[in-house]
XYZ file of C-alpha atoms in Angstrom:
596
model
C 30.267 146.723 79.809
C 33.197 146.028 77.090
C 33.160 143.845 73.528
C 36.348 142.449 72.852
C 37.268 142.556 69.185
C 40.465 142.844 66.581
C 39.779 145.039 63.982
C 38.651 148.588 64.575
C 35.171 149.401 62.904
C 35.593 152.755 60.759
C 36.812 155.477 63.341
C 35.481 158.819 63.027
C 31.425 157.365 63.136
C 29.644 159.414 65.671
C 28.236 157.331 68.135
C 24.754 159.353 67.833
C 25.325 160.304 71.911
C 25.281 164.075 73.015
C 25.144 165.652 76.498
C 21.302 166.705 77.285
C 21.447 170.500 76.572
C 19.603 173.785 75.670
C 19.818 174.483 71.716
C 22.388 177.111 71.234
C 21.021 180.242 71.443
C 24.154 181.870 70.060
C 26.910 181.504 68.092
C 30.259 182.451 66.797
C 32.266 181.713 63.540
C 35.854 181.048 63.349
C 38.657 179.057 61.512
C 39.694 177.725 64.597
C 38.496 176.961 67.987
C 40.920 175.753 70.682
C 38.991 174.451 73.512
C 41.904 175.012 76.807
C 44.220 177.762 77.652
C 46.928 175.814 79.136
C 50.689 176.007 77.275
C 48.834 173.736 74.210
C 46.051 175.664 73.855
C 47.680 178.811 73.915
C 50.672 177.814 71.668
C 48.275 176.454 69.015
C 46.245 179.642 69.120
C 48.713 182.294 69.149
C 50.839 179.951 65.882
C 47.109 179.640 64.235
C 46.497 183.457 64.754
C 49.463 184.464 63.313
C 49.021 183.241 60.271
C 45.809 185.265 59.647
C 43.267 182.357 60.891
C 40.308 183.925 62.922
C 41.050 181.842 66.381
C 38.733 181.463 69.629
C 39.961 180.328 72.687
C 37.251 178.911 74.841
C 38.370 177.714 78.507
C 36.650 176.636 81.171
C 37.696 178.872 83.940
C 39.633 182.018 83.420
C 42.711 181.906 80.863
C 45.379 181.602 83.248
C 43.505 178.758 85.354
C 44.376 176.085 83.526
C 46.423 173.039 84.545
C 49.522 174.418 83.753
C 49.705 177.409 85.796
C 49.897 174.350 88.371
C 53.138 173.049 87.295
C 56.285 173.694 89.714
C 58.815 171.645 88.509
C 59.545 172.307 85.000
C 60.243 172.025 81.519
C 62.242 169.045 80.421
C 64.802 170.071 77.318
C 68.576 169.126 76.511
C 69.767 172.725 76.594
C 72.771 172.310 79.028
C 76.114 171.583 78.322
C 77.196 167.690 77.923
C 73.115 166.704 77.720
C 71.985 166.245 74.274
C 68.468 164.686 72.404
C 69.233 161.392 72.295
C 70.270 161.224 75.922
C 67.032 162.866 76.604
C 64.848 160.499 74.700
C 66.659 157.461 76.063
C 65.457 158.498 79.239
C 61.902 158.631 78.171
C 61.888 155.220 76.531
C 62.903 153.855 80.067
C 60.345 155.708 81.640
C 57.593 154.542 79.434
C 58.179 150.957 80.084
C 57.953 149.774 76.624
C 55.289 151.485 75.057
C 56.570 154.839 73.936
C 56.215 155.651 70.172
C 60.373 155.585 69.724
C 59.412 158.299 66.252
C 57.309 160.351 68.539
C 59.751 160.895 71.440
C 62.372 161.396 69.058
C 60.125 164.170 67.490
C 59.610 165.822 70.617
C 63.400 165.411 71.826
C 64.533 167.101 68.786
C 62.296 169.944 68.693
C 61.976 170.639 71.776
C 65.202 172.902 72.858
C 64.225 175.458 69.578
C 60.506 175.080 70.944
C 61.723 176.468 74.740
C 63.547 179.106 72.764
C 60.639 180.166 71.384
C 58.622 180.090 74.471
C 61.217 181.984 75.709
C 60.862 185.143 72.629
C 57.642 184.736 73.300
C 57.787 186.064 77.140
C 58.747 183.556 79.203
C 61.347 183.831 81.585
C 63.473 181.294 83.054
C 65.622 180.959 86.421
C 69.047 181.903 85.531
C 72.535 181.662 86.667
C 73.512 184.624 88.614
C 77.135 184.140 87.212
C 76.721 182.980 83.519
C 73.290 184.080 82.568
C 72.731 180.627 81.178
C 68.580 179.001 82.077
C 69.756 177.089 85.600
C 68.532 173.238 85.483
C 67.811 171.238 87.591
C 66.885 167.105 87.826
C 64.021 165.273 88.524
C 63.058 161.799 88.276
C 63.860 159.750 85.656
C 66.144 161.862 84.469
C 70.156 161.443 84.378
C 71.196 165.018 83.373
C 70.063 167.907 84.743
C 67.630 169.190 82.162
C 65.041 170.865 83.496
C 64.174 174.268 82.759
C 62.215 176.453 86.208
C 61.071 179.659 86.767
C 60.315 181.484 90.084
C 61.570 178.725 91.744
C 58.701 176.361 91.702
C 56.169 178.577 89.967
C 57.562 177.193 86.084
C 53.785 176.892 84.837
C 52.440 180.335 86.492
C 55.057 182.133 84.317
C 54.642 180.167 81.546
C 51.243 180.711 81.736
C 51.454 184.667 82.541
C 53.527 184.943 78.932
C 51.183 182.945 76.470
C 48.236 184.767 78.567
C 49.759 188.060 77.551
C 50.589 187.168 74.195
C 47.360 185.939 73.240
C 45.912 189.100 74.750
C 47.834 191.432 73.083
C 47.541 189.520 69.873
C 43.796 190.339 70.216
C 42.582 186.750 69.938
C 38.843 186.259 70.797
C 38.278 184.096 74.154
C 35.441 182.638 75.622
C 36.257 182.147 79.710
C 33.815 180.262 81.940
C 32.778 178.180 79.133
C 31.865 174.243 79.493
C 32.350 172.819 75.974
C 29.399 170.188 75.436
C 30.007 168.366 72.021
C 31.283 168.453 68.590
C 29.487 169.469 65.999
C 29.944 167.695 62.399
C 28.743 167.925 58.970
C 27.034 165.697 56.636
C 30.017 164.272 55.598
C 31.077 163.496 59.458
C 33.617 166.367 59.774
C 33.811 168.572 62.269
C 32.100 171.613 62.327
C 32.857 173.121 65.840
C 31.249 172.692 69.218
C 28.426 173.154 71.317
C 29.431 175.008 74.743
C 28.205 176.491 78.331
C 29.091 179.942 79.037
C 29.063 180.013 83.041
C 27.159 183.414 83.563
C 29.685 185.521 83.119
C 31.112 187.990 79.953
C 29.801 188.323 76.399
C 27.901 185.462 76.214
C 25.807 183.470 78.839
C 23.992 180.077 78.437
C 24.402 177.322 75.683
C 25.927 178.527 72.341
C 28.107 177.146 69.283
C 31.350 178.186 67.744
C 31.067 177.099 64.265
C 34.919 176.076 63.021
C 36.023 173.552 60.439
C 39.242 172.860 63.248
C 38.578 172.151 66.355
C 42.036 171.877 69.184
C 40.906 169.691 71.924
C 43.532 170.821 74.767
C 40.861 170.265 77.629
C 43.907 168.968 80.098
C 43.570 165.899 82.368
C 40.868 163.754 84.568
C 42.200 163.612 87.853
C 39.338 164.544 89.217
C 38.202 161.217 88.470
C 39.952 160.408 91.969
C 39.001 161.672 94.987
C 42.664 163.379 95.451
C 44.683 164.412 92.768
C 46.790 167.465 92.129
C 44.544 168.381 89.270
C 42.218 171.672 89.531
C 38.676 170.793 89.798
C 38.268 172.035 86.072
C 40.062 168.278 85.354
C 36.875 166.093 84.547
C 37.574 164.933 81.468
C 35.595 166.600 79.438
C 37.648 166.588 76.202
C 38.394 162.808 75.907
C 34.022 162.242 76.959
C 33.410 164.766 73.870
C 35.891 163.026 71.865
C 34.282 159.714 72.659
C 30.879 160.557 71.821
C 32.263 162.101 68.509
C 33.433 158.476 67.543
C 36.989 158.985 67.926
C 39.366 156.545 69.554
C 41.309 156.686 72.642
C 43.954 154.813 73.900
C 45.926 153.661 76.859
C 43.965 155.589 79.725
C 44.914 152.725 82.242
C 48.215 154.260 82.681
C 47.436 156.669 85.227
C 50.416 158.606 87.202
C 50.180 158.788 90.772
C 52.692 161.268 92.019
C 54.573 159.947 94.466
C 54.995 163.288 96.660
C 51.928 165.009 97.467
C 51.228 166.725 100.572
C 49.240 164.296 102.915
C 46.439 165.836 104.249
C 44.504 162.953 105.956
C 43.418 160.047 104.630
C 39.957 161.226 104.529
C 41.001 165.135 102.248
C 39.245 165.295 98.830
C 39.596 167.308 95.668
C 42.714 169.464 94.535
C 45.798 168.441 97.196
C 49.063 170.260 96.944
C 52.138 169.215 95.081
C 55.461 168.858 96.261
C 57.331 168.954 93.323
C 59.759 166.083 92.123
C 62.533 169.101 92.071
C 62.600 169.161 95.847
C 63.775 165.257 95.217
C 66.066 166.437 92.291
C 67.631 169.204 94.713
C 69.038 166.572 97.276
C 65.979 165.879 99.448
C 65.411 162.508 100.974
C 62.555 159.689 101.362
C 62.415 158.616 104.666
C 59.827 156.504 106.890
C 58.787 157.267 110.290
C 62.302 155.875 111.832
C 64.065 158.064 108.897
C 64.961 155.056 106.814
C 65.930 155.791 103.273
C 63.832 152.970 101.687
C 64.425 154.183 98.360
C 67.989 153.223 98.489
C 68.572 149.719 96.758
C 65.558 149.483 95.125
C 66.609 151.372 91.801
C 69.819 153.001 90.813
C 68.414 156.437 91.207
C 66.965 155.930 94.296
C 64.723 158.845 95.343
C 64.874 160.179 91.917
C 63.694 156.896 89.679
C 61.003 156.720 87.509
C 57.464 158.103 89.314
C 55.651 154.638 88.949
C 58.964 152.900 90.707
C 58.777 155.837 93.440
C 55.339 155.651 94.173
C 55.108 151.753 94.166
C 58.042 152.197 96.702
C 56.173 154.341 98.856
C 52.977 152.390 98.790
C 55.069 149.433 99.575
C 56.526 150.852 102.433
C 53.322 151.902 103.982
C 51.716 148.578 103.730
C 54.562 147.015 105.613
C 54.459 149.583 108.603
C 50.692 150.133 108.353
C 50.905 153.825 107.958
C 48.993 156.323 105.715
C 52.080 158.332 104.606
C 56.275 158.124 104.121
C 57.960 161.971 104.602
C 60.732 163.467 102.541
C 63.400 165.086 104.281
C 64.844 168.174 103.464
C 66.081 170.479 106.502
C 69.288 170.159 105.365
C 68.512 172.859 102.479
C 68.275 175.106 105.065
C 65.844 178.198 105.621
C 67.571 180.254 102.261
C 67.445 177.148 99.937
C 63.656 176.875 100.642
C 62.575 180.423 100.440
C 64.564 180.929 97.423
C 64.567 178.010 95.409
C 60.912 176.527 96.600
C 58.790 179.836 97.973
C 55.341 178.653 96.794
C 55.885 175.116 97.921
C 57.161 176.426 101.365
C 53.843 178.425 101.594
C 51.921 175.722 101.271
C 53.404 173.371 103.602
C 53.570 176.208 106.828
C 49.979 176.849 105.400
C 48.533 173.288 106.408
C 51.328 173.799 109.679
C 54.193 171.656 108.057
C 57.122 173.808 108.279
C 59.836 171.739 105.782
C 62.797 174.020 107.361
C 62.717 172.188 110.725
C 60.595 168.992 110.231
C 59.756 166.225 107.292
C 57.209 166.752 105.081
C 54.340 163.719 105.028
C 54.019 162.770 101.388
C 51.478 160.074 99.732
C 50.885 159.274 96.261
C 47.833 161.022 94.369
C 46.561 161.027 91.117
C 48.495 163.309 88.967
C 48.628 162.376 85.074
C 46.796 160.386 82.162
C 49.516 159.300 80.251
C 46.654 157.979 77.616
C 44.038 159.861 75.904
C 42.948 160.592 72.902
C 44.454 159.087 69.842
C 46.770 161.375 67.806
C 49.188 161.234 64.643
C 52.528 163.258 65.344
C 50.194 166.090 63.665
C 47.789 166.185 66.505
C 45.292 164.904 64.494
C 43.019 162.322 65.660
C 40.268 159.833 63.905
C 37.665 162.639 63.088
C 38.318 164.647 60.516
C 39.068 168.153 61.261
C 39.720 167.259 65.344
C 42.932 167.578 66.859
C 43.900 167.032 70.458
C 47.130 168.069 72.078
C 48.609 168.059 75.685
C 47.159 165.881 78.426
C 44.151 165.181 76.682
C 45.756 163.543 73.783
C 47.713 159.972 73.889
C 50.355 161.133 70.800
C 52.712 157.878 71.596
C 55.537 160.149 73.499
C 54.350 159.075 77.515
C 53.832 155.263 76.818
C 52.715 153.657 80.750
C 54.726 156.086 82.537
C 55.472 159.937 81.701
C 58.910 161.439 81.949
C 58.804 163.935 84.611
C 58.254 167.775 82.929
C 58.016 166.179 79.747
C 54.311 167.057 79.745
C 54.890 170.819 79.482
C 57.319 170.190 76.267
C 54.922 167.493 74.896
C 52.015 170.276 74.924
C 54.363 172.838 73.347
C 55.886 171.144 70.485
C 52.419 168.849 69.116
C 50.790 172.602 69.605
C 53.261 173.800 67.088
C 52.728 170.796 64.998
C 49.168 171.034 65.164
C 49.130 174.580 63.691
C 51.433 174.083 61.323
C 49.313 171.057 60.006
C 46.321 173.139 60.148
C 47.958 176.294 58.350
C 49.344 174.142 55.031
C 46.359 171.737 55.187
C 43.455 173.865 56.272
C 40.418 171.292 57.316
C 37.374 172.220 55.087
C 33.754 171.970 56.117
C 30.706 171.460 54.184
C 28.478 173.530 56.715
C 27.038 174.354 60.154
C 26.794 171.289 62.265
C 23.791 168.983 62.282
C 21.829 168.617 65.355
C 21.791 165.313 66.846
C 19.385 164.388 69.258
C 20.477 163.498 72.922
C 20.443 159.726 74.129
C 22.835 159.573 76.722
C 21.635 160.710 80.002
C 23.264 163.025 82.341
C 24.219 161.921 85.862
C 23.191 163.615 88.963
C 25.799 166.065 90.739
C 26.341 163.903 93.693
C 27.379 161.309 91.419
C 30.330 162.592 91.234
C 31.537 161.855 94.241
C 30.459 158.364 94.149
C 32.638 158.000 91.220
C 35.830 159.469 92.984
C 35.151 156.949 95.706
C 34.456 154.240 93.377
C 37.657 154.701 91.742
C 39.531 155.443 94.414
C 38.809 152.080 96.212
C 38.976 150.127 93.019
C 41.244 151.609 90.518
C 43.557 153.671 92.238
C 47.503 152.898 92.903
C 46.890 149.839 93.718
C 44.465 147.270 91.656
C 43.278 143.315 91.399
C 40.638 141.448 89.273
C 38.393 141.746 92.215
C 38.925 145.516 93.133
C 38.583 146.604 89.473
C 35.428 143.969 89.122
C 33.861 146.012 91.920
C 34.475 149.025 90.551
C 33.055 148.114 87.121
C 29.765 146.560 88.707
C 29.490 150.052 90.580
C 29.847 152.095 87.797
C 27.918 150.665 85.154
C 24.927 150.471 88.166
C 24.930 154.388 88.002
C 24.665 154.276 84.158
C 22.313 151.407 84.181
C 20.141 153.603 86.566
C 20.057 156.874 84.353
C 19.529 154.868 81.222
C 16.281 153.267 82.825
C 15.390 156.377 84.065
C 15.551 157.661 80.540
C 14.194 155.071 78.474
C 11.612 154.048 80.741
C 9.986 157.703 81.782
C 11.893 159.841 79.837
C 13.527 161.631 82.703
C 17.288 162.601 83.365
C 19.031 164.984 85.480
C 18.686 168.854 84.725
C 21.147 169.723 82.176
C 23.892 172.208 83.945
C 27.611 172.336 84.837
C 27.576 169.904 87.387
C 25.815 166.916 86.065
C 27.766 167.643 82.375
C 30.583 167.438 84.261
C 29.508 163.991 86.318
C 28.353 162.375 83.435
C 32.206 163.050 81.265
C 33.699 161.801 84.981
C 31.198 158.385 84.250
C 32.156 158.362 80.293
C 35.777 158.267 81.479
C 35.995 156.543 84.585
C 34.055 153.059 82.630
C 36.768 153.704 80.123
C 39.954 153.368 82.591
C 38.313 150.470 84.556
C 37.466 148.382 81.267
C 41.138 148.962 80.066
C 42.908 148.438 83.578
C 40.804 145.358 83.847
C 41.832 143.587 80.476
C 45.919 144.433 81.264
C 46.609 141.484 82.756
C 50.133 142.701 83.744
C 51.837 145.473 85.810
C 53.519 148.000 83.635
C 54.310 151.964 84.713
C 51.872 153.074 86.323
C 49.053 150.237 85.891
C 49.771 148.318 89.099
C 48.111 144.525 89.449
C 48.477 142.975 92.899
C 47.156 139.919 91.089
C 49.369 140.257 88.333
C 52.541 142.013 89.359
C 54.798 141.563 86.868
C 55.422 143.337 83.583
C 54.342 140.645 80.518
C 56.312 141.639 77.230
C 55.089 138.623 75.523
C 51.507 139.265 75.691
C 50.920 142.652 77.406
C 53.693 144.959 75.382
C 51.016 146.429 72.903
C 48.018 149.058 73.260
C 44.663 148.953 74.214
C 42.555 151.474 71.793
C 38.987 151.754 72.822
C 36.156 153.669 71.352
C 32.308 153.811 71.936
C 30.054 151.407 69.947
C 28.054 152.880 66.847
C 25.348 150.074 67.500
C 25.354 149.722 71.072
C 25.320 153.193 73.393
C 26.313 151.477 76.460
C 28.819 149.287 74.899
C 32.710 150.156 74.998
C 34.940 148.373 72.233
C 38.209 147.560 73.242
C 40.939 146.046 71.152
C 44.502 145.435 71.472
C 47.171 145.897 69.116
C 49.140 143.219 67.414
C 52.591 144.752 68.568
C 54.151 147.574 70.571
C 54.267 149.968 67.337
C 51.917 152.836 68.154
C 49.232 152.282 65.475
C 48.775 154.374 62.710
C 45.463 156.991 63.325
C 43.187 156.467 60.231
C 40.872 159.498 59.540
C 37.352 158.381 57.432
C 37.862 159.920 54.343
C 33.784 160.890 53.500
C 32.632 160.772 49.766
C 32.854 164.039 48.121
C 29.781 164.561 45.193
C 32.781 166.911 43.812
C 34.993 163.579 43.297
C 33.251 160.572 42.488
C 36.917 159.106 41.922
C 37.679 159.052 45.330
C 36.848 155.708 46.618
C 39.253 155.130 49.145
C 37.462 155.266 52.549
C 40.022 155.654 54.870
C 43.931 157.363 54.901
C 46.477 156.744 57.493
C 48.159 159.798 58.231
C 51.450 158.746 59.592
C 51.896 155.327 58.515
C 55.676 156.691 56.804
C 56.329 158.926 59.582
C 56.274 156.032 62.457
């Protein structure tokens, strides 16, 4: 259930909720622990380690197996002749549908080009022109300029991951692989003191342990596995957002889940990670057509197939509804075999592995869950509302993406804000007062099979098309899952057996409840949030953000607080009383009130 309100209670107060898990059997001490090994996590780790901070990277799979490696299209930055950060800013603001924080976007587009150059200096190799030697740039949806740098044709993420992983290994940074993060450790003053985690049977550590550190950087990626079909890898179960909520942090804008318009259609019953057909294919001139070969995006937007993703996804869904079909087609037969093989070799292989040859036939495509524009709320330095806890990349809500992320801004956001987090830790080192204090587990675990029920509920009720009725059904079904598990715990003292699958299912239920509650509250259509019963954008009542936290007094409650305006609200971090300074009477500080 949700509890409305106008003013949040003091942020950063622990909810007292922790996952059921064995006590840590081993521990590691560090100055900084980074959770996640994508572009955001590894960039932050390299920068912190370079300044002498003891840094530990914790990652859920192998070091090179995060979401970054799956990015096909590229990284957006104003690197080309005739382009500018101002033009990049304008395209980002338009895509964000009135909810981007302009200060955060301006920071992204101005710091972005140099951040990309530093990435290149780290070892990332982008595709260059044979004639000029300059970085080749392409276009994607929502961009009016060619500003997307790519690598290996359609393997940009894999190349960035390779370069960063090699740099981390060369720097000798300690890593803990195959580790699912469980909960945040807090000290007696409510400050970050590290994390608990479970290592899944490989490496130096095994079972539940802890990394003690006064600074924790969440870079855990997305939560696409909350839906049945997604472009996200299987590890994307919303662990970072769920951990942050249990620790008392605030999240924002979770209703804005971007559904990528062109995902290879493998059948109506396809589940799990689906093959992405990069927007760069359209950027190079592919057309969206129906079964009759009609280009249905013409006339719907000035950029046609290169409109922002929410507009293209809606165009595809409308055409599917009109014709009673389950997919549309992406036609790039005019590319020819040579262009497919050189520019999009991995997409070509993926299509052919499923019996589709894009050289000779159109590709069947349909929207699928792709990217969470919202997440753990941060300021411009990546600081959350819990002292010492930072977030960057897809797990974070920095204000950059608004209601709909502009194509290829995600890698850039991870890069830029990871650097800013590291600079803040280096310049203003968080100070803990001791090891984390154990908190009794109070929340029930979901059985492993609940994962598939949650995905079904979310796909049916909170997918591309939403309505008050579909969201009500989803909310009731999710609440029933939670209530059943809670009753078992409170009346019989039983919960699901702790383990990777039950922890993931529990995290998925947590983020699903927040997403649905926010989607119910936002009675309009904006960006990638599409309400059939409220088909219009409502700037009068809804050009504002929704801030969500877990109640400290009722552990089943979500507290949703709409902001008073479209301005991204300042992140306020509690300052716990310090016995060495009794003169400090201010209980909170606004970390960026002058910057925004």
